[in-house]
mmCIF file of C-alpha atoms and ligand atoms in Angstrom:
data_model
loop_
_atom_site.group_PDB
_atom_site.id
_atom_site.type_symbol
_atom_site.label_atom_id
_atom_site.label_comp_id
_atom_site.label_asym_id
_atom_site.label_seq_id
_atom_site.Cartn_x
_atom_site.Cartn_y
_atom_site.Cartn_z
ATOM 1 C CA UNK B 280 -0.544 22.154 -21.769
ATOM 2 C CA UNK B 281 -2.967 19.227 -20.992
ATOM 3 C CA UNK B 282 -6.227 20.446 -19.257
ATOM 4 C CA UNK B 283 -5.906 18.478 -15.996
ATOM 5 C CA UNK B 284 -9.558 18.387 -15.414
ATOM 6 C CA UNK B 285 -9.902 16.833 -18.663
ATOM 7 C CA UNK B 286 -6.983 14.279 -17.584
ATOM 8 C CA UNK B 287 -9.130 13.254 -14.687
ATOM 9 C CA UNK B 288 -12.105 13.276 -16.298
ATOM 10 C CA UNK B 289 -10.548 10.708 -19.118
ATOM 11 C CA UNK B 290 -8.604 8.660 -16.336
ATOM 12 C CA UNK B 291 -12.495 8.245 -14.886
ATOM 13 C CA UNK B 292 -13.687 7.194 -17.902
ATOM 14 C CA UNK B 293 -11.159 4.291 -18.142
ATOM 15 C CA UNK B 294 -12.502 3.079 -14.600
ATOM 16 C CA UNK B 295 -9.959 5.199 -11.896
ATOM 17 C CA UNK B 296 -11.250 6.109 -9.082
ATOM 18 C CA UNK B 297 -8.237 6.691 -6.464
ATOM 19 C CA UNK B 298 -5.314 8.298 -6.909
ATOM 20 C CA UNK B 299 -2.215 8.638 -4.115
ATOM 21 C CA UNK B 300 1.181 9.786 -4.202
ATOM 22 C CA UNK B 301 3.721 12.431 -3.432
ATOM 23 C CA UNK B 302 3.716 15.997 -4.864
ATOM 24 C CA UNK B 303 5.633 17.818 -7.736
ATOM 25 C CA UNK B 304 5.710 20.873 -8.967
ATOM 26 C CA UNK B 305 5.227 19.619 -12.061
ATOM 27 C CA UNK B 306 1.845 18.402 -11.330
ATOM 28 C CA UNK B 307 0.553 21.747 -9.574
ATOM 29 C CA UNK B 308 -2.680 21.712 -11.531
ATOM 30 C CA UNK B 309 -3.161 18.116 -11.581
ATOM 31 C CA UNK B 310 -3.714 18.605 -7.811
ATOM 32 C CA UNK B 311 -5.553 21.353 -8.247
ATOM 33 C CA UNK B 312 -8.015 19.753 -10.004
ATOM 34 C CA UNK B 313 -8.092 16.287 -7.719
ATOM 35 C CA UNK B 314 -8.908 18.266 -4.992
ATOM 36 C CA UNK B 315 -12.023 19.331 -6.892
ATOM 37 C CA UNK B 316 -12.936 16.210 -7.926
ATOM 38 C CA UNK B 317 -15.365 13.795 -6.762
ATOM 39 C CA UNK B 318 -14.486 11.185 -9.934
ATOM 40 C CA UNK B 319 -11.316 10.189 -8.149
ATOM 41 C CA UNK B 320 -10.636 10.367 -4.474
ATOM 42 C CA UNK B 321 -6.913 11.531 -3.871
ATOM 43 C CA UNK B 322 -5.324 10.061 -0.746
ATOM 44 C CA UNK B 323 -2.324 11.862 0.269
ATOM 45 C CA UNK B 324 0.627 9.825 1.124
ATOM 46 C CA UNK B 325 3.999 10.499 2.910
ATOM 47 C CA UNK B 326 6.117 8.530 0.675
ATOM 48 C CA UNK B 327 5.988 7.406 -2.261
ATOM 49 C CA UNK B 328 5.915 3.792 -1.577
ATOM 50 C CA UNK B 329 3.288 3.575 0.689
ATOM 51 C CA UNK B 330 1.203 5.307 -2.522
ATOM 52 C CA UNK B 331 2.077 2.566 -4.013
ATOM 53 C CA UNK B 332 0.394 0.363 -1.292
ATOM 54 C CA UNK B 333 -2.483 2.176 -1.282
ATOM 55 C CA UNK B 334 -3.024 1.676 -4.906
ATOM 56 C CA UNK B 335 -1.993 -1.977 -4.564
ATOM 57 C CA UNK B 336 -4.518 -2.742 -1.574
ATOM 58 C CA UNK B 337 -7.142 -0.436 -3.249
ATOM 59 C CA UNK B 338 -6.522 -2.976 -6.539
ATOM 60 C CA UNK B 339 -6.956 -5.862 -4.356
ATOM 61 C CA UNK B 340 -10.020 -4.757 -2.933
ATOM 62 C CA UNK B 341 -11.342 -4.688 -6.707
ATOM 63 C CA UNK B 342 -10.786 -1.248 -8.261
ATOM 64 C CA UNK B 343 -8.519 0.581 -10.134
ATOM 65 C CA UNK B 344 -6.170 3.509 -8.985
ATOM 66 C CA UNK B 345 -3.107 5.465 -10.085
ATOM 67 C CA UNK B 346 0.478 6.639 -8.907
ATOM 68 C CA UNK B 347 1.512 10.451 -8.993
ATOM 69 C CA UNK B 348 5.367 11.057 -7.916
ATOM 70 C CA UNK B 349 8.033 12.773 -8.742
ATOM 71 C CA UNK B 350 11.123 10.678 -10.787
ATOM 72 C CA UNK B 351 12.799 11.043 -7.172
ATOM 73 C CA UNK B 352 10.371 8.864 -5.872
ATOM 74 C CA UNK B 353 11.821 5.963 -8.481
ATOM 75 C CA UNK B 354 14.416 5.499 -5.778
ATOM 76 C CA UNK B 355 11.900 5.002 -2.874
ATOM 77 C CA UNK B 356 9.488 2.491 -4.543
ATOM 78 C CA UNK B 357 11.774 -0.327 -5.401
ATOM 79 C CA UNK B 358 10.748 -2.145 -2.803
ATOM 80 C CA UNK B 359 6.839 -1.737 -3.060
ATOM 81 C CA UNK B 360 7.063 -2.589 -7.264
ATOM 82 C CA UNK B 361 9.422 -5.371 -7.410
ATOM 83 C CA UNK B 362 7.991 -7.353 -3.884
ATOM 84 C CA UNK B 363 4.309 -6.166 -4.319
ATOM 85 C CA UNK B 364 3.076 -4.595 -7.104
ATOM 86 C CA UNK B 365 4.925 -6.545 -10.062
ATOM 87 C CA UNK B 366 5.167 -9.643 -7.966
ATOM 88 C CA UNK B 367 2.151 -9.948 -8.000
ATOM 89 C CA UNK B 368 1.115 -8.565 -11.419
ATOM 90 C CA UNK B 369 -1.233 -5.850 -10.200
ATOM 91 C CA UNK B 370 -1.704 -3.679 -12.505
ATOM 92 C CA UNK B 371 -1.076 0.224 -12.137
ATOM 93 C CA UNK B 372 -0.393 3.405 -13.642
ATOM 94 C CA UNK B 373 2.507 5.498 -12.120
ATOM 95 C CA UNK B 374 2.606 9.398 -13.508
ATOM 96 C CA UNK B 375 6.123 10.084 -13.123
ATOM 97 C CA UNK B 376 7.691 13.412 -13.187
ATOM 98 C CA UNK B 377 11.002 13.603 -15.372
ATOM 99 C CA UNK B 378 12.949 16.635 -13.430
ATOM 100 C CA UNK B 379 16.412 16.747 -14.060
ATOM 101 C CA UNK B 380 16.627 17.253 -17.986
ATOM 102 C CA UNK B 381 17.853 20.246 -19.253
ATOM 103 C CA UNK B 382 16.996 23.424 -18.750
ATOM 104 C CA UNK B 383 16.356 22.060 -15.018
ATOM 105 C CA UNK B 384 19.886 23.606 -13.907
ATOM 106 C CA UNK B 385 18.893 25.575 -10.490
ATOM 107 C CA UNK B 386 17.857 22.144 -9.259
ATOM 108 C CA UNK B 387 20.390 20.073 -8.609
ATOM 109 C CA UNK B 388 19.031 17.704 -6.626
ATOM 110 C CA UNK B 389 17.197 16.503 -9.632
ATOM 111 C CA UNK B 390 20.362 16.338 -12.221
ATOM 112 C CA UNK B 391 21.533 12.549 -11.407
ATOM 113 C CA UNK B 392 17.930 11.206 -11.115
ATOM 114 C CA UNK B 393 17.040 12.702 -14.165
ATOM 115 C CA UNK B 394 20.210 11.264 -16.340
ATOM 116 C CA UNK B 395 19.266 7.665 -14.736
ATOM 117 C CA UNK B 396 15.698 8.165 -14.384
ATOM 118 C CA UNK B 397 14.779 6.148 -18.222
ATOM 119 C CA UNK B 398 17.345 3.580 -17.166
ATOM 120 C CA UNK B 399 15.835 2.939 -13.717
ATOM 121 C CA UNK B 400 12.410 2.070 -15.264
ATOM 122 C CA UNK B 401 14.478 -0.054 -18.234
ATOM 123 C CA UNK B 402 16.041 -1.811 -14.992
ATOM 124 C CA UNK B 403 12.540 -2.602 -13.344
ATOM 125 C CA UNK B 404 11.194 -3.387 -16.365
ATOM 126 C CA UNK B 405 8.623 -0.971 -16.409
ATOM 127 C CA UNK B 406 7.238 -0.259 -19.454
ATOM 128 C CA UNK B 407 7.300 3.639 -20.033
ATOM 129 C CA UNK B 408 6.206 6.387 -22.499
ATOM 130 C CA UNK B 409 6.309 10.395 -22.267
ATOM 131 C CA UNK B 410 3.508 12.080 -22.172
ATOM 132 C CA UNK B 411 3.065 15.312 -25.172
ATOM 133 C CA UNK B 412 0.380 17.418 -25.248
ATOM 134 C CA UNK B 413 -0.692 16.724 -29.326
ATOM 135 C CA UNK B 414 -1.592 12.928 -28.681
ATOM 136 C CA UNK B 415 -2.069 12.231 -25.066
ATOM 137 C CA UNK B 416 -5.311 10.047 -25.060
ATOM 138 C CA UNK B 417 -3.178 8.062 -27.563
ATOM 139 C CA UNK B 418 -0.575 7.578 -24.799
ATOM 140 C CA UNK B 419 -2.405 6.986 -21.801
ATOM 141 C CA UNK B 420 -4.582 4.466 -24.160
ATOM 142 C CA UNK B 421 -1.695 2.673 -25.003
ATOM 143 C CA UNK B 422 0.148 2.219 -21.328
ATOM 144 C CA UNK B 423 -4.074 1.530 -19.862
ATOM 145 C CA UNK B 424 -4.216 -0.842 -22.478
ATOM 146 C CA UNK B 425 -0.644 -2.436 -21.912
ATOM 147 C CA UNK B 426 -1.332 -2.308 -17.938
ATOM 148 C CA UNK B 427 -4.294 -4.180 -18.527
ATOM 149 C CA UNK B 428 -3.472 -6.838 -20.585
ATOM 150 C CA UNK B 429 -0.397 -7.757 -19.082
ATOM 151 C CA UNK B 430 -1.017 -6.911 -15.474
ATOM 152 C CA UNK B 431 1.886 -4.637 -15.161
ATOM 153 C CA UNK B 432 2.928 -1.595 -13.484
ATOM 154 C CA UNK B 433 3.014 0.973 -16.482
ATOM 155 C CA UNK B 434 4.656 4.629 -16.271
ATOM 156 C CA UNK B 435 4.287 7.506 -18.021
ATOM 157 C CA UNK B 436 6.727 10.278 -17.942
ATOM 158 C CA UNK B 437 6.018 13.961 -17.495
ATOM 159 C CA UNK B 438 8.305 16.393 -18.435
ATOM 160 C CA UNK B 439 8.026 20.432 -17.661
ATOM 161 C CA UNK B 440 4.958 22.302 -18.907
ATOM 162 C CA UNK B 441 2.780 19.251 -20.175
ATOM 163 C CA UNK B 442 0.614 19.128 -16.769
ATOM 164 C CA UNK B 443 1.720 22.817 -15.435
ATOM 165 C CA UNK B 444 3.024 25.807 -15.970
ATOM 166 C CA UNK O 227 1.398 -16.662 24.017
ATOM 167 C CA UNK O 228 3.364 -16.205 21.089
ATOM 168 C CA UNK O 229 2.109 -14.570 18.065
ATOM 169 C CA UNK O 230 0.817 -17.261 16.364
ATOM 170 C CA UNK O 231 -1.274 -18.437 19.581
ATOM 171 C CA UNK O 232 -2.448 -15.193 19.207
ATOM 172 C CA UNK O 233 -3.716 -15.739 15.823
ATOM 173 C CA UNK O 234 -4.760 -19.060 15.782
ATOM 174 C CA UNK O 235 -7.038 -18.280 19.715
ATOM 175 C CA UNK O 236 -8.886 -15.550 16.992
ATOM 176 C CA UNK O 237 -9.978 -18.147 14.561
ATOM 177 C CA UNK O 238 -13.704 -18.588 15.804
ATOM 178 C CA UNK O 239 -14.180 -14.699 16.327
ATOM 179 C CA UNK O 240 -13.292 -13.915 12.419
ATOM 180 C CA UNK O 241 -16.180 -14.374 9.641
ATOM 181 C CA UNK O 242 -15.532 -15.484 6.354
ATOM 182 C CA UNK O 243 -16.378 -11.887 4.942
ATOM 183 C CA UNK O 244 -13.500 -10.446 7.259
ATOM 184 C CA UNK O 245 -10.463 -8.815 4.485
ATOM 185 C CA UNK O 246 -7.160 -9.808 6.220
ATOM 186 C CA UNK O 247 -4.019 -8.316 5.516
ATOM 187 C CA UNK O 248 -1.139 -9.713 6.986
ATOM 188 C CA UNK O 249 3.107 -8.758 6.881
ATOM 189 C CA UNK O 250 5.834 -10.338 5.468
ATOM 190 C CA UNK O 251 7.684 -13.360 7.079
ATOM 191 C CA UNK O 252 6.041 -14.909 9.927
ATOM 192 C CA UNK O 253 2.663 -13.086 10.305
ATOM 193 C CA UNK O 254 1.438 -14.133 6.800
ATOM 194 C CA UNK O 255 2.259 -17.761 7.563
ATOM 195 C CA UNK O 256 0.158 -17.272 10.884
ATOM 196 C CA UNK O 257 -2.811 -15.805 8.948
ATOM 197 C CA UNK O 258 -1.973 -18.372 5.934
ATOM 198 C CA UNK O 259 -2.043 -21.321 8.814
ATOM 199 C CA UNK O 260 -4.766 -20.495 11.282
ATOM 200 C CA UNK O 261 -7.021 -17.832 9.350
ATOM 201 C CA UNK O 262 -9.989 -18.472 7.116
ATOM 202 C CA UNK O 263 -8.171 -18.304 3.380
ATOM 203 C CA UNK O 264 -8.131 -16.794 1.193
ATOM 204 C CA UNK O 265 -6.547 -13.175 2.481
ATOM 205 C CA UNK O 266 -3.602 -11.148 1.550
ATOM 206 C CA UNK O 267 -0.393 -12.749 2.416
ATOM 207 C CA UNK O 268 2.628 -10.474 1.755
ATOM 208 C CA UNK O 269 5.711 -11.686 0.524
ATOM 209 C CA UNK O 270 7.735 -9.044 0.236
ATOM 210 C CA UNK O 271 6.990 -5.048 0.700
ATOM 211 C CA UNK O 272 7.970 -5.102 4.331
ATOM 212 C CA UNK O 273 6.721 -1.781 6.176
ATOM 213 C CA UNK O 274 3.536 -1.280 3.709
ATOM 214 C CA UNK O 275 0.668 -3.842 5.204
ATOM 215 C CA UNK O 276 -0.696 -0.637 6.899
ATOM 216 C CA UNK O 277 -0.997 1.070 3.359
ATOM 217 C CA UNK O 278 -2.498 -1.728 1.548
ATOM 218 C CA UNK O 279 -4.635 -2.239 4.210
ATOM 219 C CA UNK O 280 -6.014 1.593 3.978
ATOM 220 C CA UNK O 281 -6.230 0.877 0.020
ATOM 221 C CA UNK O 282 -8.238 -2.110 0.391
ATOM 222 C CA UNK O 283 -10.660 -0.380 3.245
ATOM 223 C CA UNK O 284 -11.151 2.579 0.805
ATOM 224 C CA UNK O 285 -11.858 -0.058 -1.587
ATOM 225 C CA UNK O 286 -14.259 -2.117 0.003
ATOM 226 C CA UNK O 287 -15.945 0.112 2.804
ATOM 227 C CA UNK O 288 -18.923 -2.187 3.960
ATOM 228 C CA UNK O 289 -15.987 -4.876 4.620
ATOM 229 C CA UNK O 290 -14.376 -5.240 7.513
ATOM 230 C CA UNK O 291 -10.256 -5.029 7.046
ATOM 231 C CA UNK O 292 -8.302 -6.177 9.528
ATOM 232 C CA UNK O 293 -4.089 -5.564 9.331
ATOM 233 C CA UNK O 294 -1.980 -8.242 10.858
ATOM 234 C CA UNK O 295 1.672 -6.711 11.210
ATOM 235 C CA UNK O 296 4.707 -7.433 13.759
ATOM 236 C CA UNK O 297 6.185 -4.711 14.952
ATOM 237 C CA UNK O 298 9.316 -4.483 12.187
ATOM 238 C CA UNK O 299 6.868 -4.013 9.760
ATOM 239 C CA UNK O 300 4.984 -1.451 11.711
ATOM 240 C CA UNK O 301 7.862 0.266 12.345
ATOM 241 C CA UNK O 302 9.131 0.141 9.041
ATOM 242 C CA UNK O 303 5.945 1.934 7.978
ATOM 243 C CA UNK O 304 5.395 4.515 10.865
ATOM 244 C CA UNK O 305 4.226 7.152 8.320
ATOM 245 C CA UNK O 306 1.665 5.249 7.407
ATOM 246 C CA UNK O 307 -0.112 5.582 10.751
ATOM 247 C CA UNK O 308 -0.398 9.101 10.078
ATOM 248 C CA UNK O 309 -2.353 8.343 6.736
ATOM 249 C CA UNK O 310 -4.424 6.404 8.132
ATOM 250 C CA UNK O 311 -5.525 9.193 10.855
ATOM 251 C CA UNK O 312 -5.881 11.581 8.100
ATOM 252 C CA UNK O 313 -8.463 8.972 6.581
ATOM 253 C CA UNK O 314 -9.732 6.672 9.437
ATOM 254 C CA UNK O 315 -11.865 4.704 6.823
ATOM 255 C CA UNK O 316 -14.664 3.010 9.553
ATOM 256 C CA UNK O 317 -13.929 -0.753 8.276
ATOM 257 C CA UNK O 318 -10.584 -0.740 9.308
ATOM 258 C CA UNK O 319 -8.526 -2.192 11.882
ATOM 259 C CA UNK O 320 -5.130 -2.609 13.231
ATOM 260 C CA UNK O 321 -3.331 -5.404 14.988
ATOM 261 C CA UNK O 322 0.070 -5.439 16.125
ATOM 262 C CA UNK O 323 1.976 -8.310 17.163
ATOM 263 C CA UNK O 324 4.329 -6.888 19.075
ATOM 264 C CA UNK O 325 7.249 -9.696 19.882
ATOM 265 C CA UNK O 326 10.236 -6.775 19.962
ATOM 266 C CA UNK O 327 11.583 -8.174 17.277
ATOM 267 C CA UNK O 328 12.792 -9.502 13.614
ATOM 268 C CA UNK O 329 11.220 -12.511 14.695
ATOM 269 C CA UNK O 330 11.616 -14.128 11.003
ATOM 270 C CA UNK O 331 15.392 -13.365 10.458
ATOM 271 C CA UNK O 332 16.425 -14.692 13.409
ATOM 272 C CA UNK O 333 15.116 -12.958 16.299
ATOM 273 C CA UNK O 334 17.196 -9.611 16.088
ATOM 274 C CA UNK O 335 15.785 -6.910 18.527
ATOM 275 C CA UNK O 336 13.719 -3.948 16.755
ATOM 276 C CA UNK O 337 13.334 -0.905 18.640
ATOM 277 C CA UNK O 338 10.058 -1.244 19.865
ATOM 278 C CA UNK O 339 11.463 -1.667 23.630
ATOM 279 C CA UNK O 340 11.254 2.243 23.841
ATOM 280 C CA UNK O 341 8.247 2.952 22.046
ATOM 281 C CA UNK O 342 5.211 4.280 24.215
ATOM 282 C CA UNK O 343 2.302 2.421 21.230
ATOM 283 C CA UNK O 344 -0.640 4.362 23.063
ATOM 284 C CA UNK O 345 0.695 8.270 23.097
ATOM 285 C CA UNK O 346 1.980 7.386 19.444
ATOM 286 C CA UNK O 347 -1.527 6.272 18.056
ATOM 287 C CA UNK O 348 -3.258 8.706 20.144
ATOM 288 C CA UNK O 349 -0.915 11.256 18.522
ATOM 289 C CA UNK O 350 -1.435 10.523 15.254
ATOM 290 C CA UNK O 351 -5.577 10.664 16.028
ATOM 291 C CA UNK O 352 -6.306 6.723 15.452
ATOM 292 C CA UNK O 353 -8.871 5.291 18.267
ATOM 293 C CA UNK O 354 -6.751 1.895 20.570
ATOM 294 C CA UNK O 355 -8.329 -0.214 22.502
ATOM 295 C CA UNK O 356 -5.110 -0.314 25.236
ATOM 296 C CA UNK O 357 -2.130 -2.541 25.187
ATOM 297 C CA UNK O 358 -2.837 -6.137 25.606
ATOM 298 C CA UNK O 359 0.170 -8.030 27.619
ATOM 299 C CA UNK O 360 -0.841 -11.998 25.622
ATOM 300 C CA UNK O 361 2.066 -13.497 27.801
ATOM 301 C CA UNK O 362 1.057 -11.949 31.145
ATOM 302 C CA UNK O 363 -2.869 -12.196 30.320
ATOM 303 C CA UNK O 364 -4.014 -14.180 27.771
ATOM 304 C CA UNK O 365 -7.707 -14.753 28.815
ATOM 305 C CA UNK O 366 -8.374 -11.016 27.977
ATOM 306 C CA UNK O 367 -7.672 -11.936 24.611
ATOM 307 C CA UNK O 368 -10.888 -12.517 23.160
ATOM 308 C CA UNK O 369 -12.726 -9.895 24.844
ATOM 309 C CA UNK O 370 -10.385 -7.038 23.562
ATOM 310 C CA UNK O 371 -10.423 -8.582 20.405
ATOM 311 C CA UNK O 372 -14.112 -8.775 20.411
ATOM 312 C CA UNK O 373 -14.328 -4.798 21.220
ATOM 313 C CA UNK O 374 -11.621 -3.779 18.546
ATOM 314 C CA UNK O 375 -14.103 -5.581 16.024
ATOM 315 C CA UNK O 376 -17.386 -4.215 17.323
ATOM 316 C CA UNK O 377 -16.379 -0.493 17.314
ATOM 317 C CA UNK O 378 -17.763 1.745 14.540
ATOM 318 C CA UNK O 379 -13.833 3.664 13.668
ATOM 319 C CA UNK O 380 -10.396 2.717 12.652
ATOM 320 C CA UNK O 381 -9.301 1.449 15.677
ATOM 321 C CA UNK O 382 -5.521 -0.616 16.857
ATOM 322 C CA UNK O 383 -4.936 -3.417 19.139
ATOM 323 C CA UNK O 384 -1.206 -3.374 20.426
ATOM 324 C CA UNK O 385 -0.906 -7.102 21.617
ATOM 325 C CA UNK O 386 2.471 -8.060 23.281
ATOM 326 C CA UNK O 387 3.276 -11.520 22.094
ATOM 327 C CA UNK O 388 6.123 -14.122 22.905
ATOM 328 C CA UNK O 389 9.846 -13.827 20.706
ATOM 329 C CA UNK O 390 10.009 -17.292 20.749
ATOM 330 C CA UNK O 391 8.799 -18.393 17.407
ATOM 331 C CA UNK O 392 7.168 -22.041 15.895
ATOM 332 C CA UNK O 393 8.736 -22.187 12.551
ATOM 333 C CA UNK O 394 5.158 -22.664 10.351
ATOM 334 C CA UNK O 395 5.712 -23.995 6.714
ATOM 335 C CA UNK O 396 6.029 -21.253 4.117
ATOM 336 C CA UNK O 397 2.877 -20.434 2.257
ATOM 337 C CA UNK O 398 2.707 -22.863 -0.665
ATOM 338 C CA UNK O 399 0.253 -20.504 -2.956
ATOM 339 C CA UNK O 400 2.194 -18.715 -6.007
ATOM 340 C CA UNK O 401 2.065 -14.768 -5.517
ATOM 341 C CA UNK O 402 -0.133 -14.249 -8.413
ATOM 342 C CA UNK O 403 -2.556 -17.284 -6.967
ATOM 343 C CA UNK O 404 -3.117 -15.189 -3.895
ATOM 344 C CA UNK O 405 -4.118 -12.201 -5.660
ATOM 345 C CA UNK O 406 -6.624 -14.159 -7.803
ATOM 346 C CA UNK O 407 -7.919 -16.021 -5.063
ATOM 347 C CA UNK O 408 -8.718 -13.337 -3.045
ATOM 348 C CA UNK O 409 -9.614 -10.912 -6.042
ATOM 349 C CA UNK O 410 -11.949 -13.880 -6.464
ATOM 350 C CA UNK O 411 -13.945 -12.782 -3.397
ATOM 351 C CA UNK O 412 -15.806 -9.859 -4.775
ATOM 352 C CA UNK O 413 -16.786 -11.794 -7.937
HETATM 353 C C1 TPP T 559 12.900 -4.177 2.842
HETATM 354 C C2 TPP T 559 13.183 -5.446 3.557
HETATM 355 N N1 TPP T 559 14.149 -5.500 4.476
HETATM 356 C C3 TPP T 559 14.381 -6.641 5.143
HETATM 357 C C4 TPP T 559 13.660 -7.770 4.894
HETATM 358 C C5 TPP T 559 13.947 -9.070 5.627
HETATM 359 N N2 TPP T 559 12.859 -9.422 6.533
HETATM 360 C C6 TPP T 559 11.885 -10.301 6.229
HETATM 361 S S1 TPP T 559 10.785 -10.527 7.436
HETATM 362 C C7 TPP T 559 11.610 -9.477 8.450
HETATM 363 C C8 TPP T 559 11.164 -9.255 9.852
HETATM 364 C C9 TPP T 559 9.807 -8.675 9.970
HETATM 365 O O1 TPP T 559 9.645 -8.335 11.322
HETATM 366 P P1 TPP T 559 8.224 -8.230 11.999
HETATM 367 O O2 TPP T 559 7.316 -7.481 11.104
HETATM 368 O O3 TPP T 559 8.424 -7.726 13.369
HETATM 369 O O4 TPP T 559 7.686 -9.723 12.041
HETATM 370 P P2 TPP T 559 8.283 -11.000 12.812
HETATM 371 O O5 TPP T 559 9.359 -11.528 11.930
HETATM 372 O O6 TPP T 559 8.818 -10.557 14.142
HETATM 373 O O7 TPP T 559 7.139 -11.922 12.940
HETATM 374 C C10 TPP T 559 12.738 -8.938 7.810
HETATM 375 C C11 TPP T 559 13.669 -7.983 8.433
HETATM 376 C C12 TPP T 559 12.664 -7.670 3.900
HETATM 377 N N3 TPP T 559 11.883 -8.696 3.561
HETATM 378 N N4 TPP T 559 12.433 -6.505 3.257
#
């Protein structure tokens, strides 16, 4: 598992300061640990498109923020990425939960999102790469790097028991 | 007065160092037309001015952000509100033109006709300076507008504007030239 402290702690290093989004189990200690810290400011939203605002306006206004959802939230933000963020090639870093894969049975709710969920991001052309434990700094290098230099909206997919229990 | 009387009558009252965010469809043209430039014009993401606006605030504290949105927008975004009374970032403030409707597609109604504005904000916690009739009393236009800016807290201005709409030329600027220019502000 990824120490999410040390996640923060990296993401800070890299220039974030604000995070927003939606909860997910997934990202239980993640949260933990924002609420803790006072390297990045987390501002709660109530959907996931309006954290995309929030990280859009807080862009605009000069500094650098990221996204935390769950892959549910893919199907709220379509609005807010293809008419705001990638219109206007603001860069940002969406942490994506991937629910729905096996051995995610008891939750249905998750099962169709999850077999679409890679094809969704292939659809917005959003540039995407899973996070493992081994080589993470490698991987959120890489999609900073790629956000960065092309001023896109980058994702990085988190599946069970990399960020949480 | 219709909503871009509104916006234009505010011209001498906003500085230069004023952040502007402003909705999709009409409202940006407004701001694009009569406002100092540059300042965020949305295109697109209808319902979310009040989020980038609380993004940009948190951003930029010892600025001054105003939000320009009509009432679809505002509606659109309700939640949003209630962010923005969980954070109530000093620098910012709300305006809504509130013409009752989809002013940009044609004039369809929204349902603002049976929203009480005042028990919602004051619900959700954000300070509001009243609602402002513009077509029954447009003198008190620049006072209220001169209180909303003096205040010290996140604070609304619920103007009722005019549906009938001046068709303003669409804002010639390239999305990616609006971000620059105004990214350009802060060096
Ligand atoms: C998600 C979405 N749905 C619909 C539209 C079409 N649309 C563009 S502007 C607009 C009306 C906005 O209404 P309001 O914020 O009240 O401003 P007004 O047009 O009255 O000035 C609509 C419905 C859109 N751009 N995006």
């Amino acid at each position: 598992m990824i120490d999410s402290a040390e996640l923060i702690s990296y993401l800070h290093g890299h220039g974030f300061t604000l995070a927003s989004g939606v909860p997910c189990s997934y990202f239980k200690e993640l949260f933990i640990e924002l609420e803790k810290s006072d390297k990045i400011n987390y501002v709660s939203a109530t959907r996931e498109d309006e954290a995309v605002g929030i990280s859009c306006g807080y862009y605009l206004g000069g500094k650098q923020s990221f996204v935390i959802m769950q892959n549910s939230g893919l199907a709220t933000i379509g609005d807010a990425l293809t008419s705001l963020a990638q219109l206007y090639q603001i860069p940002l870093l969406l942490f994506v939960s991937y629910r729905g894969l096996e051995p995610d049975t008891d939750f249905p709710e998750h099962s169709i999102m999850g077999d679409v969920t890679e094809e969704i991001l292939n659809a917005y052309n959003v540039p995407y790469e899973i996070l493992y434990e081994q080589d993470w700094q490698d991987t959120i290098n890489r999609a900073i790097e790629e956000m960065i230099t092309n001023n896109e909206v980058v994702c990085i997919l988190v599946e069970k028991g990399v960020l949480s229990e | 007065m219709r909503g871009e009387e509104v916006v234009a009558a505010l011209k001498d009252s906003i500085s230069d160092d004023v952040l502007i965010v402003s909705s999709n469809g009409n409202v940006s043209r407004q701001v694009f037309t009569f406002l100092p430039q540059p300042q965020i014009y949305l295109r697109g993401s209808m319902g979310l001015p009040m989020s980038i606006g609380l993004g940009l605030a948190l951003a930029q504290p010892k600025k001054q952000v105003i939000i320009f949105t009509g009432d679809g927008n505002f509606l659109m975004g309700l939640s949003s509100l209630a962010t923005i009374g969980n954070n109530l970032p000093s620098n910012l403030r709300l305006i809504i033109l509130d013409n009752g409707s989809y002013a940009t597609t044609g004039g369809q109604e929204t349902v603002t006709s049976s929203l009480d504005y005042l028990k919602l904000l004051e619900g959700m916690g954000i300070k509001h300076f009243g609602s402002l009739n513009a077509i029954e009393s447009p003198t008190k236009l620049s006072e209220a507008f001169e209180i909303l800016l003096t205040g010290d807290q996140t604070a609304v201005l619920h103007i009722v504007v005019g549906d009938d709409v001046e068709n303003l030329e669409n804002i010639p600027w390239k999305p990616i030239e609006i971000k620059e220019k105004f990214l350009n502000k802060f060096g």
